[in-house]
């Protein structure tokens, strides 16, 4: 177990925040406070740790608690306010992606971080994932020459899409952020990392087309539980949460699932949710290095994975999420197996490596691999891709 005198506050106790709390405790790092707008949830987590709980980062600071560092895992529209307030209080920061919900806020945060002398990292976990680290190493070690083009595809998966981006909070992009930014800013970061350069131009296309009332099946209802077409519908909430028991971690019990199906947002028909999120998006990016890249985000897939095809002057590299195949223009192909990482917890250890990089950066003063300055370009690409049209 790792021990350190560093004390960290965790701001936001949702999916990501709770994972960082688990990892901090495993690493023996002192948690000085927990803050969340859901104060009952914050108090429950804080009681198990033995630290105070607050309804906000602001309330924590007003109480006189000044942690050495803080992890910001609140909804992205709160990131800029909380981050600047904590930077002014002298806290090193690890910010969950995306950095913020507008490019102006992202730039303001990056500029404030640069002037503060504090460590500010962004949770771009792909940079720490063993599969993507190998992909990056193979593509940049020079053995196959230089990168000419990259074709990168993100299969969001229909279950994740319906739960998070149609029925869930990220279906309301005005209250959260555009889908390409919230889901794929670390994919655009992967492209920046691979090419080692900035984008010179970005063209985007896509939008919202399918999940509208006009496309609802004949005889369907506004709620899955009372819908005559539910048994045949691939987007059924009843099938997702009750029959298959998928995406239920955020529900407290079977009774709460049943109540959501009857009256909650997660029981709505996907065609009648009023989601403003895009249901497909693509971007074409030209880089200063001379490489070009296409990024395509798909919702209508049974799988939830990433596929990357890299063409270099001396061969190709293809990764499908579980294996990487290197095929030189001359010579034998080689395959690297990462199937053991596919379902490994905490992003196959990447969450832990990210957290440890942050802790070491704070201790030594060196920049993080995923610093806010490195992350800014990925966000600029997302905003330039005409998100949310």
Short mmCIF file of C-alpha atoms in Angstrom, two decimals:
data_model
loop_
_atom_site.label_atom_id
_atom_site.label_comp_id
_atom_site.label_asym_id
_atom_site.label_seq_id
_atom_site.Cartn_x
_atom_site.Cartn_y
_atom_site.Cartn_z
CA UNK A 1 0.00 0.00 0.00
CA UNK A 2 1.25 3.49 -0.84
CA UNK A 3 1.27 6.07 1.95
CA UNK A 4 1.70 9.83 1.60
CA UNK A 5 1.20 12.94 3.69
CA UNK A 6 -0.75 14.51 0.85
CA UNK A 7 -4.41 15.08 1.65
CA UNK A 8 -6.99 15.28 -1.11
CA UNK A 9 -10.60 16.43 -1.22
CA UNK A 10 -13.01 14.76 -3.62
CA UNK A 11 -15.59 17.08 -5.15
CA UNK A 12 -18.42 15.00 -6.67
CA UNK A 13 -19.31 11.47 -5.60
CA UNK A 14 -20.94 10.04 -8.71
CA UNK A 15 -19.57 7.18 -10.80
CA UNK A 16 -16.11 8.67 -11.31
CA UNK A 17 -15.75 10.37 -7.94
CA UNK A 18 -16.62 7.20 -6.03
CA UNK A 19 -13.98 5.27 -8.00
CA UNK A 20 -11.29 7.80 -7.09
CA UNK A 21 -12.34 7.58 -3.43
CA UNK A 22 -11.86 3.80 -3.58
CA UNK A 23 -8.43 4.15 -5.19
CA UNK A 24 -7.29 6.87 -2.77
CA UNK A 25 -8.18 4.66 0.17
CA UNK A 26 -6.39 1.69 -1.38
CA UNK A 27 -3.28 3.82 -1.84
CA UNK A 28 -3.36 5.10 1.72
CA UNK A 29 -3.91 8.74 0.72
CA UNK A 30 -5.71 10.88 3.29
CA UNK A 31 -9.09 12.16 2.14
CA UNK A 32 -9.62 15.49 3.89
CA UNK A 33 -13.20 16.15 2.76
CA UNK A 34 -15.95 15.05 0.41
CA UNK A 35 -18.35 17.45 -1.28
CA UNK A 36 -21.46 16.74 -3.32
CA UNK A 37 -24.74 18.51 -3.99
CA UNK A 38 -26.38 15.25 -2.86
CA UNK A 39 -25.35 15.84 0.75
CA UNK A 40 -26.86 12.60 2.03
CA UNK A 41 -24.66 10.61 -0.38
CA UNK A 42 -21.64 12.71 0.56
CA UNK A 43 -22.27 12.16 4.27
CA UNK A 44 -22.67 8.43 3.79
CA UNK A 45 -19.32 8.17 2.01
CA UNK A 46 -17.61 10.55 4.43
CA UNK A 47 -18.84 8.57 7.45
CA UNK A 48 -17.15 5.43 6.11
CA UNK A 49 -13.88 7.36 5.71
CA UNK A 50 -14.00 9.54 8.80
CA UNK A 51 -13.86 12.92 7.08
CA UNK A 52 -16.30 15.85 6.90
CA UNK A 53 -18.89 16.19 4.14
CA UNK A 54 -20.09 19.36 2.45
CA UNK A 55 -22.73 20.27 -0.17
CA UNK A 56 -20.12 22.06 -2.30
CA UNK A 57 -16.44 22.90 -2.65
CA UNK A 58 -17.33 26.46 -1.68
CA UNK A 59 -18.86 25.28 1.61
CA UNK A 60 -15.72 23.24 2.28
CA UNK A 61 -13.47 26.27 1.85
CA UNK A 62 -15.80 28.44 3.95
CA UNK A 63 -15.43 25.89 6.75
CA UNK A 64 -11.70 26.52 6.72
CA UNK A 65 -10.61 23.27 5.09
CA UNK A 66 -7.73 23.81 2.63
CA UNK A 67 -6.68 20.46 1.16
CA UNK A 68 -3.35 20.09 -0.63
CA UNK A 69 -5.19 18.87 -3.70
CA UNK A 70 -8.66 18.13 -4.99
CA UNK A 71 -10.27 15.84 -7.52
CA UNK A 72 -13.12 17.51 -9.39
CA UNK A 73 -15.68 14.94 -10.53
CA UNK A 74 -18.78 17.12 -10.57
CA UNK A 75 -20.95 17.66 -13.68
CA UNK A 76 -18.84 19.46 -16.29
CA UNK A 77 -20.79 22.73 -16.16
CA UNK A 78 -19.58 23.14 -12.57
CA UNK A 79 -15.92 22.43 -13.38
CA UNK A 80 -14.75 25.95 -14.22
CA UNK A 81 -16.30 27.61 -11.15
CA UNK A 82 -15.02 24.96 -8.74
CA UNK A 83 -11.59 24.67 -10.35
CA UNK A 84 -10.80 28.39 -10.35
CA UNK A 85 -12.03 28.74 -6.77
CA UNK A 86 -9.83 25.84 -5.63
CA UNK A 87 -6.82 27.08 -7.61
CA UNK A 88 -7.18 30.45 -5.89
CA UNK A 89 -7.18 28.55 -2.59
CA UNK A 90 -3.86 26.94 -3.53
CA UNK A 91 -5.10 23.43 -4.39
CA UNK A 92 -3.49 21.17 -6.96
CA UNK A 93 -6.26 19.74 -9.18
CA UNK A 94 -7.18 16.60 -11.04
CA UNK A 95 -10.20 17.40 -13.23
CA UNK A 96 -12.47 14.75 -14.68
CA UNK A 97 -12.96 15.12 -18.42
CA UNK A 98 -14.17 17.18 -20.12
CA UNK A 99 -12.28 20.13 -18.64
CA UNK A 100 -15.33 22.40 -18.98
CA UNK A 101 -18.42 22.85 -21.11
CA UNK A 102 -17.19 25.73 -23.30
CA UNK A 103 -13.88 26.44 -25.02
CA UNK A 104 -13.69 29.82 -23.31
CA UNK A 105 -13.88 28.12 -19.90
CA UNK A 106 -11.30 25.50 -20.92
CA UNK A 107 -8.88 28.25 -22.01
CA UNK A 108 -9.52 30.29 -18.87
CA UNK A 109 -8.81 27.24 -16.71
CA UNK A 110 -5.62 26.40 -18.61
CA UNK A 111 -4.40 30.01 -18.35
CA UNK A 112 -5.23 30.17 -14.63
CA UNK A 113 -3.45 26.85 -14.07
CA UNK A 114 -0.36 28.07 -15.95
CA UNK A 115 -0.15 31.19 -13.82
CA UNK A 116 -0.72 29.38 -10.53
CA UNK A 117 2.36 27.16 -10.46
CA UNK A 118 0.10 24.33 -9.31
CA UNK A 119 -0.29 20.87 -10.84
CA UNK A 120 -3.50 20.59 -12.86
CA UNK A 121 -4.22 17.31 -14.62
CA UNK A 122 -7.12 16.03 -16.70
CA UNK A 123 -8.53 12.50 -16.46
CA UNK A 124 -7.56 11.39 -19.97
CA UNK A 125 -7.19 7.77 -18.92
CA UNK A 126 -6.35 6.44 -22.40
CA UNK A 127 -2.82 7.81 -21.95
CA UNK A 128 -2.41 5.44 -18.98
CA UNK A 129 -4.15 2.36 -20.37
CA UNK A 130 -1.71 -0.49 -21.20
CA UNK A 131 -3.38 -1.17 -24.56
CA UNK A 132 -3.22 2.46 -25.70
CA UNK A 133 0.27 2.93 -24.32
CA UNK A 134 1.40 0.02 -26.51
CA UNK A 135 -0.49 1.42 -29.50
CA UNK A 136 1.24 4.77 -28.98
CA UNK A 137 4.66 3.17 -28.56
CA UNK A 138 4.33 1.10 -31.74
CA UNK A 139 3.14 4.10 -33.75
CA UNK A 140 5.80 6.55 -32.57
CA UNK A 141 8.99 4.48 -32.10
CA UNK A 142 10.01 5.12 -35.74
CA UNK A 143 10.21 1.46 -36.74
CA UNK A 144 7.38 1.90 -39.26
CA UNK A 145 8.24 5.45 -40.26
CA UNK A 146 5.85 8.34 -39.73
CA UNK A 147 2.07 8.40 -39.43
CA UNK A 148 0.20 9.23 -42.63
CA UNK A 149 -3.41 8.69 -41.56
CA UNK A 150 -5.52 7.42 -38.66
CA UNK A 151 -9.04 6.01 -38.82
CA UNK A 152 -10.49 5.90 -35.31
CA UNK A 153 -13.97 4.58 -34.51
CA UNK A 154 -15.76 4.74 -31.17
CA UNK A 155 -18.62 2.27 -30.80
CA UNK A 156 -20.50 3.76 -27.88
CA UNK A 157 -22.87 0.79 -27.76
CA UNK A 158 -26.63 1.13 -27.78
CA UNK A 159 -27.09 0.21 -24.10
CA UNK A 160 -24.66 2.90 -22.91
CA UNK A 161 -26.09 5.37 -25.40
CA UNK A 162 -29.71 4.90 -24.31
CA UNK A 163 -28.85 4.95 -20.61
CA UNK A 164 -26.51 7.94 -20.63
CA UNK A 165 -27.11 10.05 -23.74
CA UNK A 166 -30.80 9.53 -24.46
CA UNK A 167 -32.58 8.85 -21.17
CA UNK A 168 -29.79 10.03 -18.89
CA UNK A 169 -28.52 13.51 -17.94
CA UNK A 170 -26.29 13.85 -21.01
CA UNK A 171 -29.36 13.74 -23.20
CA UNK A 172 -29.82 17.39 -22.22
CA UNK A 173 -26.76 18.98 -23.79
CA UNK A 174 -27.76 22.45 -22.58
CA UNK A 175 -27.39 21.26 -18.98
CA UNK A 176 -24.30 19.08 -19.55
CA UNK A 177 -22.13 19.24 -22.68
CA UNK A 178 -22.18 18.14 -26.33
CA UNK A 179 -21.86 14.39 -26.76
CA UNK A 180 -18.62 14.35 -28.76
CA UNK A 181 -16.97 16.42 -26.03
CA UNK A 182 -18.33 14.44 -23.08
CA UNK A 183 -17.75 10.99 -24.59
CA UNK A 184 -14.84 11.43 -26.99
CA UNK A 185 -12.52 14.21 -25.85
CA UNK A 186 -10.05 11.55 -24.75
CA UNK A 187 -10.34 10.02 -28.23
CA UNK A 188 -9.38 13.31 -29.83
CA UNK A 189 -6.63 13.46 -27.20
CA UNK A 190 -5.44 10.04 -28.41
CA UNK A 191 -5.12 11.45 -31.94
CA UNK A 192 -3.17 14.47 -30.65
CA UNK A 193 -0.93 12.13 -28.61
CA UNK A 194 -0.30 9.82 -31.57
CA UNK A 195 0.51 12.60 -34.04
CA UNK A 196 2.35 14.77 -31.52
CA UNK A 197 0.93 17.87 -33.15
CA UNK A 198 -1.90 20.37 -33.23
CA UNK A 199 -4.79 20.32 -35.67
CA UNK A 200 -4.62 22.77 -38.56
CA UNK A 201 -8.22 22.21 -39.65
CA UNK A 202 -11.28 20.34 -38.41
CA UNK A 203 -14.46 19.50 -40.32
CA UNK A 204 -17.40 17.91 -38.55
CA UNK A 205 -20.69 16.37 -39.55
CA UNK A 206 -23.52 14.57 -37.81
CA UNK A 207 -26.49 15.46 -35.68
CA UNK A 208 -29.69 14.14 -34.19
CA UNK A 209 -31.78 12.06 -36.51
CA UNK A 210 -33.29 8.88 -35.14
CA UNK A 211 -34.62 9.27 -31.58
CA UNK A 212 -37.55 11.56 -32.37
CA UNK A 213 -41.32 11.07 -31.95
CA UNK A 214 -41.73 10.75 -35.73
CA UNK A 215 -39.70 7.52 -35.66
CA UNK A 216 -41.59 5.85 -32.81
CA UNK A 217 -43.10 2.49 -33.80
CA UNK A 218 -46.82 2.38 -34.49
CA UNK A 219 -48.72 1.70 -31.29
CA UNK A 220 -45.82 2.58 -29.01
CA UNK A 221 -46.17 4.33 -25.66
CA UNK A 222 -44.18 7.12 -24.05
CA UNK A 223 -43.07 4.66 -21.34
CA UNK A 224 -41.54 1.25 -22.01
CA UNK A 225 -43.43 -0.47 -19.21
CA UNK A 226 -46.79 0.19 -20.92
CA UNK A 227 -45.67 -0.12 -24.53
CA UNK A 228 -47.16 -2.69 -26.87
CA UNK A 229 -43.96 -2.74 -28.94
CA UNK A 230 -41.64 -3.19 -25.93
CA UNK A 231 -40.86 -6.89 -26.42
CA UNK A 232 -39.50 -6.31 -29.94
CA UNK A 233 -37.77 -3.00 -29.21
CA UNK A 234 -33.94 -3.13 -29.02
CA UNK A 235 -34.00 0.06 -26.91
CA UNK A 236 -36.39 -1.23 -24.21
CA UNK A 237 -35.69 0.03 -20.69
CA UNK A 238 -37.56 -2.95 -19.25
CA UNK A 239 -35.24 -5.31 -21.11
CA UNK A 240 -32.09 -3.33 -20.22
CA UNK A 241 -32.68 -2.83 -16.50
CA UNK A 242 -34.96 -5.71 -15.47
CA UNK A 243 -34.47 -8.66 -17.81
CA UNK A 244 -30.75 -8.22 -18.44
CA UNK A 245 -29.86 -6.22 -15.34
CA UNK A 246 -27.43 -3.97 -17.21
CA UNK A 247 -26.52 -0.38 -16.29
CA UNK A 248 -28.14 -0.69 -12.87
CA UNK A 249 -25.22 0.42 -10.67
CA UNK A 250 -26.80 3.84 -10.12
CA UNK A 251 -30.05 2.34 -8.83
CA UNK A 252 -30.34 1.52 -5.14
CA UNK A 253 -32.57 -1.55 -5.42
CA UNK A 254 -34.94 -3.54 -7.61
CA UNK A 255 -37.73 -1.40 -6.19
CA UNK A 256 -35.99 1.77 -7.36
CA UNK A 257 -35.62 0.27 -10.84
CA UNK A 258 -39.33 -0.54 -10.89
CA UNK A 259 -40.14 3.02 -9.78
CA UNK A 260 -37.92 4.46 -12.52
CA UNK A 261 -39.73 2.37 -15.09
CA UNK A 262 -43.08 3.63 -13.81
CA UNK A 263 -42.32 7.32 -13.26
CA UNK A 264 -38.62 8.16 -13.73
CA UNK A 265 -36.50 9.41 -16.61
CA UNK A 266 -34.99 5.95 -17.17
CA UNK A 267 -38.37 4.46 -18.03
CA UNK A 268 -39.08 6.84 -20.92
CA UNK A 269 -39.37 5.68 -24.51
CA UNK A 270 -36.19 6.70 -26.33
CA UNK A 271 -38.27 8.36 -29.05
CA UNK A 272 -40.06 10.60 -26.53
CA UNK A 273 -37.19 11.62 -24.20
CA UNK A 274 -36.57 14.94 -25.89
CA UNK A 275 -32.86 14.20 -26.01
CA UNK A 276 -30.80 16.86 -27.75
CA UNK A 277 -27.66 14.73 -28.04
CA UNK A 278 -26.42 13.74 -31.49
CA UNK A 279 -26.91 10.12 -32.51
CA UNK A 280 -23.92 10.08 -34.89
CA UNK A 281 -20.90 12.28 -35.31
CA UNK A 282 -17.78 12.31 -37.47
CA UNK A 283 -14.76 14.60 -37.73
CA UNK A 284 -12.00 14.97 -40.30
CA UNK A 285 -8.81 16.43 -38.85
CA UNK A 286 -5.64 17.68 -40.52
CA UNK A 287 -2.57 17.87 -38.28
CA UNK A 288 0.54 20.03 -38.44
CA UNK A 289 2.59 16.82 -38.76
CA UNK A 290 0.97 16.20 -42.15
CA UNK A 291 -1.15 13.31 -40.86
CA UNK A 292 -4.89 13.23 -41.36
CA UNK A 293 -7.39 11.52 -39.08
CA UNK A 294 -11.04 10.61 -39.15
CA UNK A 295 -12.99 10.04 -35.97
CA UNK A 296 -16.42 8.45 -36.09
CA UNK A 297 -18.74 7.95 -33.13
CA UNK A 298 -21.41 5.27 -33.49
CA UNK A 299 -24.32 4.59 -31.14
CA UNK A 300 -26.10 1.82 -32.99
CA UNK A 301 -23.76 -1.04 -32.13
CA UNK A 302 -24.14 -4.05 -29.86
CA UNK A 303 -20.54 -3.66 -28.70
CA UNK A 304 -18.90 -0.89 -26.70
CA UNK A 305 -15.34 -0.55 -27.95
CA UNK A 306 -12.75 1.40 -29.95
CA UNK A 307 -11.08 0.50 -33.23
CA UNK A 308 -7.98 2.29 -34.52
CA UNK A 309 -6.28 1.83 -37.89
CA UNK A 310 -3.00 3.68 -38.42
CA UNK A 311 -1.25 3.92 -41.79
CA UNK A 312 2.45 4.78 -41.64
CA UNK A 313 5.09 5.18 -44.32
CA UNK A 314 6.41 1.71 -43.47
CA UNK A 315 3.28 -0.29 -42.69
CA UNK A 316 0.02 -0.40 -40.75
CA UNK A 317 -1.09 -0.82 -37.17
CA UNK A 318 -4.59 -2.01 -36.37
CA UNK A 319 -6.06 -2.19 -32.89
CA UNK A 320 -9.54 -3.52 -32.15
CA UNK A 321 -9.55 -2.98 -28.40
CA UNK A 322 -8.35 -6.46 -27.48
CA UNK A 323 -5.38 -6.95 -29.82
CA UNK A 324 -2.95 -4.88 -31.88
CA UNK A 325 -1.59 -6.15 -35.21
CA UNK A 326 1.48 -4.58 -36.78
CA UNK A 327 1.93 -5.27 -40.51
CA UNK A 328 5.10 -3.85 -42.09
CA UNK A 329 5.22 -3.25 -45.83
CA UNK A 330 7.94 -5.88 -45.92
CA UNK A 331 8.28 -8.65 -43.36
CA UNK A 332 6.14 -10.62 -40.94
CA UNK A 333 3.10 -9.29 -39.08
CA UNK A 334 3.11 -9.31 -35.29
CA UNK A 335 0.10 -9.37 -32.95
CA UNK A 336 -0.05 -8.22 -29.34
CA UNK A 337 -2.84 -9.65 -27.18
CA UNK A 338 -4.62 -7.42 -24.66
CA UNK A 339 -7.74 -9.53 -24.15
CA UNK A 340 -6.89 -9.76 -20.45
CA UNK A 341 -7.51 -6.00 -20.21
CA UNK A 342 -10.94 -5.98 -21.81
CA UNK A 343 -13.00 -6.28 -18.63
CA UNK A 344 -10.37 -5.40 -16.04
CA UNK A 345 -11.60 -2.94 -13.39
CA UNK A 346 -10.67 0.73 -13.22
CA UNK A 347 -9.95 0.87 -16.96
CA UNK A 348 -7.42 -1.97 -16.69
CA UNK A 349 -5.51 -0.10 -13.98
CA UNK A 350 -5.37 3.16 -15.95
CA UNK A 351 -7.40 5.02 -13.32
CA UNK A 352 -4.87 4.04 -10.67
CA UNK A 353 -1.88 4.99 -12.84
CA UNK A 354 -3.49 8.36 -13.58
CA UNK A 355 -4.04 8.99 -9.88
CA UNK A 356 -0.47 7.95 -8.98
CA UNK A 357 0.91 10.21 -11.72
CA UNK A 358 -1.04 13.11 -10.19
CA UNK A 359 0.23 12.35 -6.68
CA UNK A 360 3.84 12.10 -7.87
CA UNK A 361 3.54 15.29 -9.92
CA UNK A 362 2.31 17.15 -6.84
CA UNK A 363 5.15 15.69 -4.74
CA UNK A 364 7.91 16.45 -7.27
CA UNK A 365 6.59 19.47 -9.17
CA UNK A 366 6.95 17.79 -12.55
CA UNK A 367 4.08 17.99 -15.10
CA UNK A 368 1.63 15.14 -15.51
CA UNK A 369 1.43 13.01 -18.63
CA UNK A 370 -2.18 14.21 -18.91
CA UNK A 371 -1.68 17.86 -17.96
CA UNK A 372 -4.30 20.49 -18.67
CA UNK A 373 -1.96 22.06 -21.26
CA UNK A 374 -1.77 18.74 -23.15
CA UNK A 375 -5.55 18.28 -22.93
CA UNK A 376 -6.52 21.66 -24.31
CA UNK A 377 -5.99 20.74 -27.96
CA UNK A 378 -8.33 17.73 -27.77
CA UNK A 379 -11.11 19.96 -26.50
CA UNK A 380 -10.45 22.56 -29.19
CA UNK A 381 -10.89 19.82 -31.82
CA UNK A 382 -14.20 18.73 -30.30
CA UNK A 383 -15.60 22.26 -30.28
CA UNK A 384 -14.38 22.85 -33.83
CA UNK A 385 -16.19 19.73 -35.10
CA UNK A 386 -19.58 21.48 -35.10
CA UNK A 387 -20.81 19.47 -32.16
CA UNK A 388 -24.51 19.13 -31.53
CA UNK A 389 -25.90 20.29 -34.83
#
